Amino acid sequence: MNRRRTARLATVLLAAASSLLPLSAPAFASPAAAPGVTDRAALQKALDEVVADGVPGAVVEVRDARGVFRTGSGVADLASGRPAKPGERFRAGSVTKSFVSTVVLQLVDEGRLGLDDPIESELPGLVPNGEHITVRQLLGHTSGLYDFTDELRKRPDPIRGARTATYTPLELVAMSTAHGPLFAPGTSWSYSNTNYTVLGLLVERLTGRPLGEEIGRRILRPLHLTNTSYATTAQLTGPHLNGYEWLDGPDAAPTDLTVFNPAILWGSGAMISTTADLDRFYRALLGGDLLPAALLAQMRDGRTIGTDGRAYGLGLESRTYCPNTPAWGHTGSVPGYETFSFTTADGKRQVTLSLNRNLTATPQTDAAINRVLTAGLC
């Protein structure tokens, strides 16, 4: 779902949608760096280049054989000039999908549903053809459900409109089903935020608790992710990056989108977090602390979705930033914020990067982001 480049603002819109960059060979091959250790000077240089290319601020955390390296570049707040620091919070967008998928798979482990159960059995009448759309297909984006954000982006001034929108999850699903399916369930792949809105409703039906509360009970509190939360209000509290987009053109003043109603993000993208917390979450998940081995293996059983080595499993995506070294995690894209969190398949290296500009960034920014990720993982 590469929705970037020239039509980036029009096509990516809101969403909690995955921001997918072209892959490249490692940008930095420093002879001074020990095996399995990030070239930290090269990573800092790449991060500074992201800012030089027009992103107000960027923060990153890398974990490798040497330990933990956290750094930032640019500013968290354009008005005050406050520096961007790696401990600050940000909207994590579609990284939320890994949290929701983990909760769903825990419910599978508890015998409360099956991966191949039809969604109709628990949410009757919610989506047409629900008797043929399974939990697995929703998790892996093979359901064929139309992405409601594709409808939202057609509306006048869509990002400012979404900022104060108050849709319910049921209204978002109805917006999707009004368009009909993209394909028969299980016959193709298409990234759709509707899938995770339906899965959020499924979690609430099975547990009797709000989705955010269940994520907190099962993941945030056990892992002590004290700087991570599931947003239910428009405010972004605590030390945080302000989010910006240049909605009126590159020469106009930026629009501050820090305050943003999470109603449209919901199960597809409402998480707020930090670089350290996301690294800790994926380390626990991929290390087997949250799911049994058999279900984790299914989560990582990715469907190839491009010619660049990318694959998508069940709430996890795989990319090969480094030759013969796949990494697992997720990306997140919402107005004002872009996040990448990946762990190498052997668990030895992690990188989480977040920026406070997204939809109006340039292709040059994409290239600089790629250099940060390859420097962190390779």
JSON list of N, CA and C in Angstrom, two decimals, residues 1 6 26 40 59 81 112 120 133 142 174-176 200 204 209 224 240 269 273 299 320 347 358:
[
{"chain": "A", "resi": 1, "resn": "MET", "atom": "N", "xyz": [0.84, -1.19, 0.00]},
{"chain": "A", "resi": 1, "resn": "MET", "atom": "CA", "xyz": [0.00, 0.00, 0.00]},
{"chain": "A", "resi": 1, "resn": "MET", "atom": "C", "xyz": [0.87, 1.23, 0.00]},
{"chain": "A", "resi": 6, "resn": "THR", "atom": "N", "xyz": [4.18, 11.75, -4.97]},
{"chain": "A", "resi": 6, "resn": "THR", "atom": "CA", "xyz": [3.57, 12.98, -5.45]},
{"chain": "A", "resi": 6, "resn": "THR", "atom": "C", "xyz": [2.16, 13.21, -4.93]},
{"chain": "A", "resi": 26, "resn": "PRO", "atom": "N", "xyz": [21.92, -1.11, 2.96]},
{"chain": "A", "resi": 26, "resn": "PRO", "atom": "CA", "xyz": [22.34, -0.31, 4.09]},
{"chain": "A", "resi": 26, "resn": "PRO", "atom": "C", "xyz": [23.01, 0.97, 3.64]},
{"chain": "A", "resi": 40, "resn": "ARG", "atom": "N", "xyz": [26.70, 4.77, 15.56]},
{"chain": "A", "resi": 40, "resn": "ARG", "atom": "CA", "xyz": [25.85, 5.80, 16.16]},
{"chain": "A", "resi": 40, "resn": "ARG", "atom": "C", "xyz": [26.06, 7.18, 15.55]},
{"chain": "A", "resi": 59, "resn": "VAL", "atom": "N", "xyz": [12.84, 11.57, 16.77]},
{"chain": "A", "resi": 59, "resn": "VAL", "atom": "CA", "xyz": [13.44, 10.88, 17.92]},
{"chain": "A", "resi": 59, "resn": "VAL", "atom": "C", "xyz": [13.60, 9.41, 17.56]},
{"chain": "A", "resi": 81, "resn": "GLY", "atom": "N", "xyz": [10.45, 26.31, 20.25]},
{"chain": "A", "resi": 81, "resn": "GLY", "atom": "CA", "xyz": [11.79, 25.85, 19.90]},
{"chain": "A", "resi": 81, "resn": "GLY", "atom": "C", "xyz": [12.32, 24.77, 20.82]},
{"chain": "A", "resi": 112, "resn": "ARG", "atom": "N", "xyz": [-11.53, -18.57, 23.36]},
{"chain": "A", "resi": 112, "resn": "ARG", "atom": "CA", "xyz": [-12.76, -17.79, 23.28]},
{"chain": "A", "resi": 112, "resn": "ARG", "atom": "C", "xyz": [-13.18, -17.51, 21.84]},
{"chain": "A", "resi": 120, "resn": "GLU", "atom": "N", "xyz": [-19.25, -13.22, 11.64]},
{"chain": "A", "resi": 120, "resn": "GLU", "atom": "CA", "xyz": [-20.70, -13.22, 11.82]},
{"chain": "A", "resi": 120, "resn": "GLU", "atom": "C", "xyz": [-21.11, -13.89, 13.12]},
{"chain": "A", "resi": 133, "resn": "ILE", "atom": "N", "xyz": [-16.16, -14.06, 6.25]},
{"chain": "A", "resi": 133, "resn": "ILE", "atom": "CA", "xyz": [-14.98, -13.26, 6.62]},
{"chain": "A", "resi": 133, "resn": "ILE", "atom": "C", "xyz": [-14.51, -13.73, 7.97]},
{"chain": "A", "resi": 142, "resn": "THR", "atom": "N", "xyz": [-6.90, -9.51, 4.46]},
{"chain": "A", "resi": 142, "resn": "THR", "atom": "CA", "xyz": [-7.37, -10.26, 3.29]},
{"chain": "A", "resi": 142, "resn": "THR", "atom": "C", "xyz": [-8.89, -10.41, 3.29]},
{"chain": "A", "resi": 174, "resn": "ALA", "atom": "N", "xyz": [-19.89, 1.20, 8.86]},
{"chain": "A", "resi": 174, "resn": "ALA", "atom": "CA", "xyz": [-20.98, 1.43, 7.89]},
{"chain": "A", "resi": 174, "resn": "ALA", "atom": "C", "xyz": [-20.49, 2.23, 6.69]},
{"chain": "A", "resi": 175, "resn": "MET", "atom": "N", "xyz": [-19.58, 3.17, 6.92]},
{"chain": "A", "resi": 175, "resn": "MET", "atom": "CA", "xyz": [-18.99, 3.94, 5.83]},
{"chain": "A", "resi": 175, "resn": "MET", "atom": "C", "xyz": [-18.26, 3.01, 4.87]},
{"chain": "A", "resi": 176, "resn": "SER", "atom": "N", "xyz": [-17.61, 1.99, 5.42]},
{"chain": "A", "resi": 176, "resn": "SER", "atom": "CA", "xyz": [-16.90, 1.01, 4.60]},
{"chain": "A", "resi": 176, "resn": "SER", "atom": "C", "xyz": [-17.87, 0.13, 3.82]},
{"chain": "A", "resi": 200, "resn": "GLY", "atom": "N", "xyz": [-11.58, -4.43, 16.88]},
{"chain": "A", "resi": 200, "resn": "GLY", "atom": "CA", "xyz": [-11.78, -3.75, 18.15]},
{"chain": "A", "resi": 200, "resn": "GLY", "atom": "C", "xyz": [-13.16, -4.01, 18.71]},
{"chain": "A", "resi": 204, "resn": "GLU", "atom": "N", "xyz": [-14.27, -6.01, 22.27]},
{"chain": "A", "resi": 204, "resn": "GLU", "atom": "CA", "xyz": [-15.24, -5.49, 23.24]},
{"chain": "A", "resi": 204, "resn": "GLU", "atom": "C", "xyz": [-16.40, -6.45, 23.43]},
{"chain": "A", "resi": 209, "resn": "ARG", "atom": "N", "xyz": [-15.38, -5.28, 27.89]},
{"chain": "A", "resi": 209, "resn": "ARG", "atom": "CA", "xyz": [-14.63, -4.10, 28.32]},
{"chain": "A", "resi": 209, "resn": "ARG", "atom": "C", "xyz": [-14.29, -3.23, 27.12]},
{"chain": "A", "resi": 224, "resn": "HIS", "atom": "N", "xyz": [4.66, -2.86, 32.02]},
{"chain": "A", "resi": 224, "resn": "HIS", "atom": "CA", "xyz": [5.06, -1.58, 32.63]},
{"chain": "A", "resi": 224, "resn": "HIS", "atom": "C", "xyz": [5.35, -0.53, 31.56]},
{"chain": "A", "resi": 240, "resn": "HIS", "atom": "N", "xyz": [5.69, 15.68, 25.07]},
{"chain": "A", "resi": 240, "resn": "HIS", "atom": "CA", "xyz": [5.32, 15.07, 23.79]},
{"chain": "A", "resi": 240, "resn": "HIS", "atom": "C", "xyz": [5.83, 15.91, 22.62]},
{"chain": "A", "resi": 269, "resn": "GLY", "atom": "N", "xyz": [-5.60, 2.84, 15.07]},
{"chain": "A", "resi": 269, "resn": "GLY", "atom": "CA", "xyz": [-4.46, 3.74, 15.22]},
{"chain": "A", "resi": 269, "resn": "GLY", "atom": "C", "xyz": [-4.46, 4.70, 16.39]},
{"chain": "A", "resi": 273, "resn": "SER", "atom": "N", "xyz": [2.59, 6.62, 22.44]},
{"chain": "A", "resi": 273, "resn": "SER", "atom": "CA", "xyz": [3.68, 5.88, 23.07]},
{"chain": "A", "resi": 273, "resn": "SER", "atom": "C", "xyz": [4.98, 6.66, 22.98]},
{"chain": "A", "resi": 299, "resn": "MET", "atom": "N", "xyz": [1.30, -15.35, 13.68]},
{"chain": "A", "resi": 299, "resn": "MET", "atom": "CA", "xyz": [1.35, -13.90, 13.57]},
{"chain": "A", "resi": 299, "resn": "MET", "atom": "C", "xyz": [2.44, -13.46, 12.58]},
{"chain": "A", "resi": 320, "resn": "THR", "atom": "N", "xyz": [12.85, -6.01, 4.83]},
{"chain": "A", "resi": 320, "resn": "THR", "atom": "CA", "xyz": [14.25, -6.42, 4.79]},
{"chain": "A", "resi": 320, "resn": "THR", "atom": "C", "xyz": [15.08, -5.18, 4.50]},
{"chain": "A", "resi": 347, "resn": "GLY", "atom": "N", "xyz": [16.11, -10.97, 17.00]},
{"chain": "A", "resi": 347, "resn": "GLY", "atom": "CA", "xyz": [15.89, -10.22, 18.22]},
{"chain": "A", "resi": 347, "resn": "GLY", "atom": "C", "xyz": [17.08, -9.43, 18.71]},
{"chain": "A", "resi": 358, "resn": "ASN", "atom": "N", "xyz": [4.33, 14.23, 8.62]},
{"chain": "A", "resi": 358, "resn": "ASN", "atom": "CA", "xyz": [4.09, 12.98, 7.91]},
{"chain": "A", "resi": 358, "resn": "ASN", "atom": "C", "xyz": [3.52, 13.21, 6.52]}
]
